[in-house]
Amino acid sequence: MTTPLALVAVPGILEDEASWAGAVEGLGHPVRVIANQDGDISAMAASLLERAPPRFILLGHSLGGYVALQAVLAAPERIAGLVLVTTSARAETETARQARADLIARGRTDFPGVVSRLARAALAPAHRAALTLPVEAMMLAGGFERFMGEQLAAATRPAPAAQLPEIACPVLVISGGQDAVIDPAASDELAAGIAQARLVRIEASGHMPHLEARETFRAALADWLQGLAVKASNSA
C-alpha cells in the first residue's frame, strides 16, 4: 500500500500550528505545519522546501499562500497538490504597503492594540464573539518581531500572477465570502489562472475559514483529496 503524502501547511501572519488542527487532521494523511523563517517570501519558500518531505501536498494560508506559490514555482516536481487559502497572486499596492508600515509603527508601542484590530478584521462578524479572544491570544504569542518580519515580507512579495499557468499540479483554492483582509476576487483570479484549479467559496467565513468554518473547510479538503487520490491511482 502506498503511504499517503504529507499535508504540509504554511501559516499566515502570527498564525500557529494549533489553528490548523481541526481542519486538516483525520484525513488519512500525516500533517506538518512548517512555520515561516526570517527573510523575504523567496527565502521563506526555500526554507520550507529544505524542511519539507521529498514529495508532499502543500497548503498555504494568506502569507503562507504567497510562500506556497513561490515553492510550487521553484520545485514543481516535489508538490503533488496545492491548496491556497484566502491568498493572492497580486502585487502589493503602495496603499497596502503604507498600511503595513503604519501597523508596524503602531505595533512598536501598542502591539496588543494592533493585534485586536487584526483579529477583528480577520473574522466575519458572526464569528467574532466566539473567536476574537483565541485569535488575539494566538497572535500575541507570535510576538512583535515576528509580526514585523512577516509584514515586511508580505509588503515586498513577488507577484506571480503571470506565472500561474506554469502550475501543473491540481489546486484547491478556498476563499471566504466575507474576507475583509484579502479581496475574495483574488481567489477567483487564482482559480482562473491555474489549469487544474477548483474554487470553493465559504460564504459565511472571513479571512480564516480553517478556523471559522472548520467542518465546511475540512469537507471541501477531504473531497478534493479524494479526487487527487483517484487521479494518482489512475495514472499509476
CSV table of N, CA and C in Angstrom, one decimal, residues 4-137:
chain,number,residue,atom,x,y,z
A,4,PRO,N,0.3,7.5,2.3
A,4,PRO,CA,-0.3,8.8,1.9
A,4,PRO,C,0.8,10.0,2.0
A,5,LEU,N,0.7,10.9,1.1
A,5,LEU,CA,1.6,12.0,1.2
A,5,LEU,C,1.3,12.9,2.4
A,6,ALA,N,2.3,13.6,2.9
A,6,ALA,CA,2.1,14.5,4.0
A,6,ALA,C,1.4,15.8,3.5
A,7,LEU,N,0.5,16.3,4.4
A,7,LEU,CA,-0.1,17.6,4.2
A,7,LEU,C,0.8,18.6,4.9
A,8,VAL,N,1.4,19.5,4.2
A,8,VAL,CA,2.3,20.5,4.8
A,8,VAL,C,1.6,21.8,4.7
A,9,ALA,N,1.3,22.4,5.9
A,9,ALA,CA,0.6,23.7,6.0
A,9,ALA,C,1.6,24.8,6.3
A,10,VAL,N,1.4,25.9,5.6
A,10,VAL,CA,2.2,27.1,5.9
A,10,VAL,C,1.3,28.2,6.4
A,11,PRO,N,1.6,28.6,7.7
A,11,PRO,CA,0.7,29.6,8.3
A,11,PRO,C,0.7,31.0,7.7
A,12,GLY,N,-0.3,31.7,8.1
A,12,GLY,CA,-0.4,33.1,7.8
A,12,GLY,C,0.3,33.9,8.9
A,13,ILE,N,0.2,35.2,8.8
A,13,ILE,CA,0.9,36.1,9.8
A,13,ILE,C,0.4,35.8,11.2
A,14,LEU,N,1.3,35.6,12.1
A,14,LEU,CA,1.1,35.3,13.5
A,14,LEU,C,0.1,34.1,13.8
A,15,GLU,N,0.2,33.2,12.9
A,15,GLU,CA,-0.7,32.0,13.0
A,15,GLU,C,0.1,30.9,13.5
A,16,ASP,N,-0.5,30.0,14.4
A,16,ASP,CA,0.2,28.9,15.0
A,16,ASP,C,-0.3,27.5,14.4
A,17,GLU,N,0.4,26.5,14.9
A,17,GLU,CA,0.1,25.2,14.5
A,17,GLU,C,-1.3,24.7,14.9
A,18,ALA,N,-1.7,25.1,16.1
A,18,ALA,CA,-3.0,24.7,16.6
A,18,ALA,C,-4.1,25.2,15.8
A,19,SER,N,-4.0,26.3,15.1
A,19,SER,CA,-5.1,26.9,14.3
A,19,SER,C,-5.5,26.0,13.2
A,20,TRP,N,-4.6,25.1,12.7
A,20,TRP,CA,-4.9,24.2,11.6
A,20,TRP,C,-5.5,22.8,12.1
A,21,ALA,N,-5.4,22.5,13.3
A,21,ALA,CA,-5.6,21.1,13.8
A,21,ALA,C,-7.0,20.6,13.4
A,22,GLY,N,-8.0,21.2,13.7
A,22,GLY,CA,-9.4,20.7,13.4
A,22,GLY,C,-9.7,20.7,11.9
A,23,ALA,N,-9.0,21.4,11.1
A,23,ALA,CA,-9.3,21.5,9.7
A,23,ALA,C,-8.6,20.5,8.8
A,24,VAL,N,-7.4,19.9,9.3
A,24,VAL,CA,-6.6,19.1,8.4
A,24,VAL,C,-6.3,17.7,9.0
A,25,GLU,N,-6.6,17.5,10.3
A,25,GLU,CA,-6.3,16.2,10.9
A,25,GLU,C,-7.5,15.2,10.6
A,26,GLY,N,-7.1,13.9,10.7
A,26,GLY,CA,-8.1,12.8,10.5
A,26,GLY,C,-8.5,12.6,9.0
A,27,LEU,N,-7.7,13.1,8.1
A,27,LEU,CA,-8.0,12.9,6.7
A,27,LEU,C,-7.2,11.8,6.0
A,28,GLY,N,-6.5,11.0,6.8
A,28,GLY,CA,-5.7,9.9,6.3
A,28,GLY,C,-4.3,10.3,5.8
A,29,HIS,N,-3.9,11.5,6.1
A,29,HIS,CA,-2.6,12.0,5.7
A,29,HIS,C,-1.8,12.5,6.9
A,30,PRO,N,-0.5,12.2,7.0
A,30,PRO,CA,0.2,12.9,8.1
A,30,PRO,C,0.2,14.4,7.8
A,31,VAL,N,0.3,15.1,8.9
A,31,VAL,CA,0.2,16.6,8.8
A,31,VAL,C,1.4,17.2,9.5
A,32,ARG,N,2.0,18.2,8.8
A,32,ARG,CA,3.1,19.0,9.3
A,32,ARG,C,2.7,20.5,9.1
A,33,VAL,N,2.9,21.3,10.1
A,33,VAL,CA,2.8,22.7,10.0
A,33,VAL,C,4.2,23.3,10.1
A,34,ILE,N,4.7,23.9,9.0
A,34,ILE,CA,6.0,24.4,8.9
A,34,ILE,C,6.0,25.9,9.1
A,35,ALA,N,6.5,26.4,10.2
A,35,ALA,CA,6.5,27.9,10.4
A,35,ALA,C,7.4,28.6,9.5
A,36,ASN,N,7.1,29.8,9.1
A,36,ASN,CA,7.9,30.6,8.3
A,36,ASN,C,9.1,31.1,9.0
A,37,GLN,N,10.3,31.1,8.3
A,37,GLN,CA,11.5,31.6,8.8
A,37,GLN,C,11.7,33.0,8.5
A,38,ASP,N,12.7,33.6,9.0
A,38,ASP,CA,13.0,35.0,8.7
A,38,ASP,C,13.4,35.2,7.2
A,39,GLY,N,13.2,36.4,6.7
A,39,GLY,CA,13.6,36.7,5.3
A,39,GLY,C,12.4,37.1,4.5
A,40,ASP,N,12.6,37.2,3.2
A,40,ASP,CA,11.5,37.6,2.3
A,40,ASP,C,10.8,36.3,1.9
A,41,ILE,N,9.8,36.5,1.0
A,41,ILE,CA,9.0,35.3,0.6
A,41,ILE,C,9.8,34.3,-0.1
A,42,SER,N,10.7,34.6,-0.9
A,42,SER,CA,11.5,33.7,-1.6
A,42,SER,C,12.4,32.9,-0.7
A,43,ALA,N,12.9,33.5,0.3
A,43,ALA,CA,13.7,32.9,1.4
A,43,ALA,C,12.9,31.9,2.2
A,44,MET,N,11.6,32.4,2.5
A,44,MET,CA,10.7,31.5,3.3
A,44,MET,C,10.4,30.3,2.5
A,45,ALA,N,10.2,30.4,1.1
A,45,ALA,CA,9.9,29.3,0.3
A,45,ALA,C,11.1,28.3,0.2
A,46,ALA,N,12.3,28.8,0.1
A,46,ALA,CA,13.5,28.0,0.1
A,46,ALA,C,13.6,27.2,1.4
A,47,SER,N,13.4,27.9,2.5
A,47,SER,CA,13.5,27.2,3.8
A,47,SER,C,12.4,26.1,4.0
A,48,LEU,N,11.2,26.4,3.5
A,48,LEU,CA,10.1,25.4,3.5
A,48,LEU,C,10.5,24.2,2.8
A,49,LEU,N,11.1,24.4,1.6
A,49,LEU,CA,11.5,23.2,0.7
A,49,LEU,C,12.6,22.4,1.4
A,50,GLU,N,13.5,23.1,2.1
A,50,GLU,CA,14.5,22.4,2.8
A,50,GLU,C,14.0,21.5,3.9
A,51,ARG,N,12.9,21.9,4.6
A,51,ARG,CA,12.4,21.2,5.7
A,51,ARG,C,11.3,20.2,5.4
A,52,ALA,N,10.7,20.3,4.2
A,52,ALA,CA,9.5,19.5,3.8
A,52,ALA,C,10.0,18.2,3.3
A,53,PRO,N,9.1,17.2,3.3
A,53,PRO,CA,9.4,15.9,2.7
A,53,PRO,C,9.7,16.0,1.2
A,54,PRO,N,10.3,14.9,0.7
A,54,PRO,CA,10.7,15.0,-0.8
A,54,PRO,C,9.5,15.3,-1.7
A,55,ARG,N,8.3,14.7,-1.3
A,55,ARG,CA,7.1,15.0,-2.1
A,55,ARG,C,5.9,15.1,-1.2
A,56,PHE,N,5.1,16.1,-1.4
A,56,PHE,CA,4.0,16.4,-0.4
A,56,PHE,C,2.9,17.2,-1.1
A,57,ILE,N,1.8,17.4,-0.3
A,57,ILE,CA,0.7,18.3,-0.6
A,57,ILE,C,0.8,19.5,0.2
A,58,LEU,N,0.8,20.7,-0.5
A,58,LEU,CA,1.2,21.9,0.2
A,58,LEU,C,-0.1,22.8,0.4
A,59,LEU,N,-0.3,23.3,1.6
A,59,LEU,CA,-1.4,24.2,1.9
A,59,LEU,C,-0.8,25.5,2.4
A,60,GLY,N,-1.3,26.6,1.9
A,60,GLY,CA,-0.8,27.9,2.4
A,60,GLY,C,-1.9,28.9,2.6
A,61,HIS,N,-1.9,29.5,3.8
A,61,HIS,CA,-3.0,30.5,4.2
A,61,HIS,C,-2.4,31.9,4.2
A,62,SER,N,-3.0,32.8,3.4
A,62,SER,CA,-2.7,34.2,3.4
A,62,SER,C,-1.2,34.4,3.1
A,63,LEU,N,-0.4,34.9,4.0
A,63,LEU,CA,1.1,34.9,3.8
A,63,LEU,C,1.6,33.6,3.4
A,64,GLY,N,1.1,32.5,4.0
A,64,GLY,CA,1.6,31.2,3.7
A,64,GLY,C,1.2,30.8,2.3
A,65,GLY,N,0.2,31.4,1.7
A,65,GLY,CA,-0.1,31.2,0.3
A,65,GLY,C,0.9,31.9,-0.6
A,66,TYR,N,1.4,33.0,-0.2
A,66,TYR,CA,2.5,33.6,-1.0
A,66,TYR,C,3.7,32.7,-1.0
A,67,VAL,N,4.0,32.2,0.1
A,67,VAL,CA,5.2,31.3,0.2
A,67,VAL,C,4.9,30.0,-0.6
A,68,ALA,N,3.7,29.5,-0.5
A,68,ALA,CA,3.4,28.2,-1.2
A,68,ALA,C,3.5,28.4,-2.7
A,69,LEU,N,3.0,29.6,-3.2
A,69,LEU,CA,3.1,29.8,-4.7
A,69,LEU,C,4.6,29.9,-5.1
A,70,GLN,N,5.4,30.5,-4.3
A,70,GLN,CA,6.8,30.5,-4.7
A,70,GLN,C,7.5,29.1,-4.6
A,71,ALA,N,7.0,28.3,-3.7
A,71,ALA,CA,7.6,27.0,-3.5
A,71,ALA,C,7.2,26.1,-4.7
A,72,VAL,N,5.9,26.2,-5.1
A,72,VAL,CA,5.5,25.3,-6.2
A,72,VAL,C,6.1,25.7,-7.5
A,73,LEU,N,6.4,27.0,-7.7
A,73,LEU,CA,7.1,27.5,-8.9
A,73,LEU,C,8.5,27.1,-8.9
A,74,ALA,N,9.1,27.1,-7.7
A,74,ALA,CA,10.6,26.7,-7.6
A,74,ALA,C,10.8,25.2,-7.7
A,75,ALA,N,9.9,24.4,-7.2
A,75,ALA,CA,10.1,23.0,-7.1
A,75,ALA,C,8.8,22.2,-7.5
A,76,PRO,N,8.3,22.4,-8.7
A,76,PRO,CA,7.0,21.8,-9.0
A,76,PRO,C,7.0,20.2,-8.9
A,77,GLU,N,8.2,19.6,-9.1
A,77,GLU,CA,8.2,18.2,-9.1
A,77,GLU,C,8.0,17.6,-7.7
A,78,ARG,N,8.1,18.4,-6.7
A,78,ARG,CA,8.0,17.9,-5.3
A,78,ARG,C,6.6,18.1,-4.7
A,79,ILE,N,5.8,18.9,-5.4
A,79,ILE,CA,4.5,19.2,-4.8
A,79,ILE,C,3.4,18.5,-5.7
A,80,ALA,N,2.7,17.6,-5.0
A,80,ALA,CA,1.7,16.8,-5.7
A,80,ALA,C,0.3,17.5,-5.8
A,81,GLY,N,0.1,18.4,-5.0
A,81,GLY,CA,-1.2,19.2,-4.9
A,81,GLY,C,-1.0,20.4,-4.1
A,82,LEU,N,-1.8,21.4,-4.4
A,82,LEU,CA,-1.6,22.7,-3.7
A,82,LEU,C,-3.0,23.3,-3.3
A,83,VAL,N,-3.0,23.7,-2.0
A,83,VAL,CA,-4.2,24.3,-1.5
A,83,VAL,C,-3.9,25.8,-1.1
A,84,LEU,N,-4.6,26.7,-1.7
A,84,LEU,CA,-4.4,28.1,-1.5
A,84,LEU,C,-5.6,28.7,-0.8
A,85,VAL,N,-5.4,29.2,0.4
A,85,VAL,CA,-6.5,29.6,1.3
A,85,VAL,C,-6.4,31.1,1.5
A,86,THR,N,-7.5,31.8,1.1
A,86,THR,CA,-7.6,33.3,1.2
A,86,THR,C,-6.2,34.0,1.0
A,87,THR,N,-5.8,33.8,-0.2
A,87,THR,CA,-4.5,34.4,-0.6
A,87,THR,C,-4.6,35.0,-1.9
A,88,SER,N,-3.4,35.4,-2.5
A,88,SER,CA,-3.5,36.2,-3.7
A,88,SER,C,-2.2,36.1,-4.5
A,89,ALA,N,-2.2,36.3,-5.8
A,89,ALA,CA,-1.0,36.4,-6.7
A,89,ALA,C,-0.8,37.8,-7.1
A,90,ARG,N,-1.6,38.7,-6.6
A,90,ARG,CA,-1.5,40.1,-7.0
A,90,ARG,C,-0.3,40.8,-6.4
A,91,ALA,N,0.2,41.8,-7.0
A,91,ALA,CA,1.3,42.6,-6.5
A,91,ALA,C,0.8,43.5,-5.3
A,92,GLU,N,1.6,43.8,-4.4
A,92,GLU,CA,1.3,44.7,-3.3
A,92,GLU,C,1.1,46.1,-3.8
A,93,THR,N,0.0,46.8,-3.4
A,93,THR,CA,-0.2,48.2,-3.8
A,93,THR,C,0.6,49.1,-2.9
A,94,GLU,N,0.8,50.3,-3.3
A,94,GLU,CA,1.5,51.3,-2.5
A,94,GLU,C,0.7,51.6,-1.3
A,95,THR,N,-0.7,51.6,-1.5
A,95,THR,CA,-1.6,51.9,-0.3
A,95,THR,C,-1.4,50.8,0.7
A,96,ALA,N,-1.4,49.6,0.3
A,96,ALA,CA,-1.3,48.4,1.2
A,96,ALA,C,0.1,48.4,1.9
A,97,ARG,N,1.1,48.8,1.1
A,97,ARG,CA,2.4,48.8,1.7
A,97,ARG,C,2.5,49.9,2.8
A,98,GLN,N,1.9,51.0,2.6
A,98,GLN,CA,1.9,52.0,3.6
A,98,GLN,C,1.1,51.6,4.8
A,99,ALA,N,0.0,50.9,4.6
A,99,ALA,CA,-0.8,50.5,5.7
A,99,ALA,C,0.0,49.5,6.6
A,100,ARG,N,0.8,48.6,5.9
A,100,ARG,CA,1.6,47.7,6.7
A,100,ARG,C,2.7,48.5,7.5
A,101,ALA,N,3.3,49.5,6.9
A,101,ALA,CA,4.3,50.3,7.6
A,101,ALA,C,3.6,51.0,8.8
A,102,ASP,N,2.4,51.5,8.6
A,102,ASP,CA,1.7,52.1,9.7
A,102,ASP,C,1.4,51.1,10.9
A,103,LEU,N,1.1,49.9,10.5
A,103,LEU,CA,0.8,48.9,11.5
A,103,LEU,C,2.1,48.6,12.3
A,104,ILE,N,3.2,48.5,11.6
A,104,ILE,CA,4.5,48.2,12.3
A,104,ILE,C,4.8,49.3,13.2
A,105,ALA,N,4.6,50.6,12.8
A,105,ALA,CA,5.0,51.7,13.6
A,105,ALA,C,4.1,51.7,14.9
A,106,ARG,N,2.8,51.5,14.7
A,106,ARG,CA,1.9,51.5,15.8
A,106,ARG,C,2.2,50.3,16.8
A,107,GLY,N,2.6,49.1,16.2
A,107,GLY,CA,2.9,47.9,16.9
A,107,GLY,C,4.1,48.1,17.9
A,108,ARG,N,5.0,49.0,17.6
A,108,ARG,CA,6.1,49.2,18.4
A,108,ARG,C,5.7,49.7,19.8
A,109,THR,N,4.6,50.4,19.9
A,109,THR,CA,4.2,51.0,21.1
A,109,THR,C,2.9,50.4,21.7
A,110,ASP,N,2.1,49.8,20.8
A,110,ASP,CA,0.8,49.2,21.2
A,110,ASP,C,0.5,47.9,20.4
A,111,PHE,N,1.4,46.9,20.6
A,111,PHE,CA,1.2,45.7,19.9
A,111,PHE,C,-0.2,45.0,20.2
A,112,PRO,N,-0.6,45.0,21.4
A,112,PRO,CA,-2.0,44.4,21.7
A,112,PRO,C,-3.1,45.1,21.0
A,113,GLY,N,-3.0,46.5,20.8
A,113,GLY,CA,-4.0,47.2,20.1
A,113,GLY,C,-4.0,46.8,18.6
A,114,VAL,N,-2.8,46.6,18.0
A,114,VAL,CA,-2.7,46.2,16.6
A,114,VAL,C,-3.3,44.8,16.5
A,115,VAL,N,-3.0,43.9,17.4
A,115,VAL,CA,-3.5,42.5,17.4
A,115,VAL,C,-5.0,42.5,17.4
A,116,SER,N,-5.6,43.4,18.3
A,116,SER,CA,-7.0,43.4,18.5
A,116,SER,C,-7.7,43.8,17.1
A,117,ARG,N,-7.1,44.8,16.5
A,117,ARG,CA,-7.6,45.3,15.2
A,117,ARG,C,-7.5,44.2,14.1
A,118,LEU,N,-6.3,43.5,14.1
A,118,LEU,CA,-6.1,42.4,13.1
A,118,LEU,C,-7.1,41.3,13.3
A,119,ALA,N,-7.3,40.9,14.5
A,119,ALA,CA,-8.1,39.7,14.8
A,119,ALA,C,-9.6,40.0,14.4
A,120,ARG,N,-10.0,41.2,14.7
A,120,ARG,CA,-11.4,41.6,14.3
A,120,ARG,C,-11.5,41.6,12.8
A,121,ALA,N,-10.5,42.2,12.1
A,121,ALA,CA,-10.6,42.2,10.7
A,121,ALA,C,-10.6,40.8,10.0
A,122,ALA,N,-9.9,39.9,10.7
A,122,ALA,CA,-9.7,38.6,10.1
A,122,ALA,C,-11.0,37.7,10.2
A,123,LEU,N,-11.9,38.1,11.0
A,123,LEU,CA,-13.1,37.2,11.3
A,123,LEU,C,-14.4,37.9,10.7
A,124,ALA,N,-15.2,37.0,10.2
A,124,ALA,CA,-16.5,37.5,9.8
A,124,ALA,C,-17.3,37.9,11.0
A,125,PRO,N,-18.2,38.9,10.9
A,125,PRO,CA,-18.9,39.4,12.1
A,125,PRO,C,-19.6,38.3,12.9
A,126,ALA,N,-20.1,37.3,12.3
A,126,ALA,CA,-20.8,36.2,13.0
A,126,ALA,C,-19.9,35.4,13.9
A,127,HIS,N,-18.6,35.4,13.6
A,127,HIS,CA,-17.7,34.6,14.4
A,127,HIS,C,-16.9,35.3,15.4
A,128,ARG,N,-17.0,36.6,15.5
A,128,ARG,CA,-16.2,37.4,16.3
A,128,ARG,C,-16.4,37.1,17.8
A,129,ALA,N,-17.6,36.9,18.2
A,129,ALA,CA,-17.9,36.7,19.6
A,129,ALA,C,-17.2,35.4,20.1
A,130,ALA,N,-17.2,34.4,19.3
A,130,ALA,CA,-16.6,33.1,19.7
A,130,ALA,C,-15.1,33.1,19.5
A,131,LEU,N,-14.6,33.8,18.5
A,131,LEU,CA,-13.2,33.5,18.1
A,131,LEU,C,-12.2,34.7,18.3
A,132,THR,N,-12.7,35.9,18.6
A,132,THR,CA,-11.8,37.0,18.7
A,132,THR,C,-10.7,36.8,19.8
A,133,LEU,N,-11.1,36.4,21.0
A,133,LEU,CA,-10.2,36.2,22.1
A,133,LEU,C,-9.1,35.1,21.8
A,134,PRO,N,-9.5,33.9,21.3
A,134,PRO,CA,-8.5,33.0,21.0
A,134,PRO,C,-7.6,33.4,19.8
A,135,VAL,N,-8.1,34.1,18.8
A,135,VAL,CA,-7.3,34.6,17.7
A,135,VAL,C,-6.3,35.6,18.3
A,136,GLU,N,-6.8,36.5,19.1
A,136,GLU,CA,-5.9,37.5,19.7
A,136,GLU,C,-4.8,36.9,20.5
A,137,ALA,N,-5.1,35.9,21.3
A,137,ALA,CA,-4.1,35.2,22.1
A,137,ALA,C,-3.0,34.5,21.2
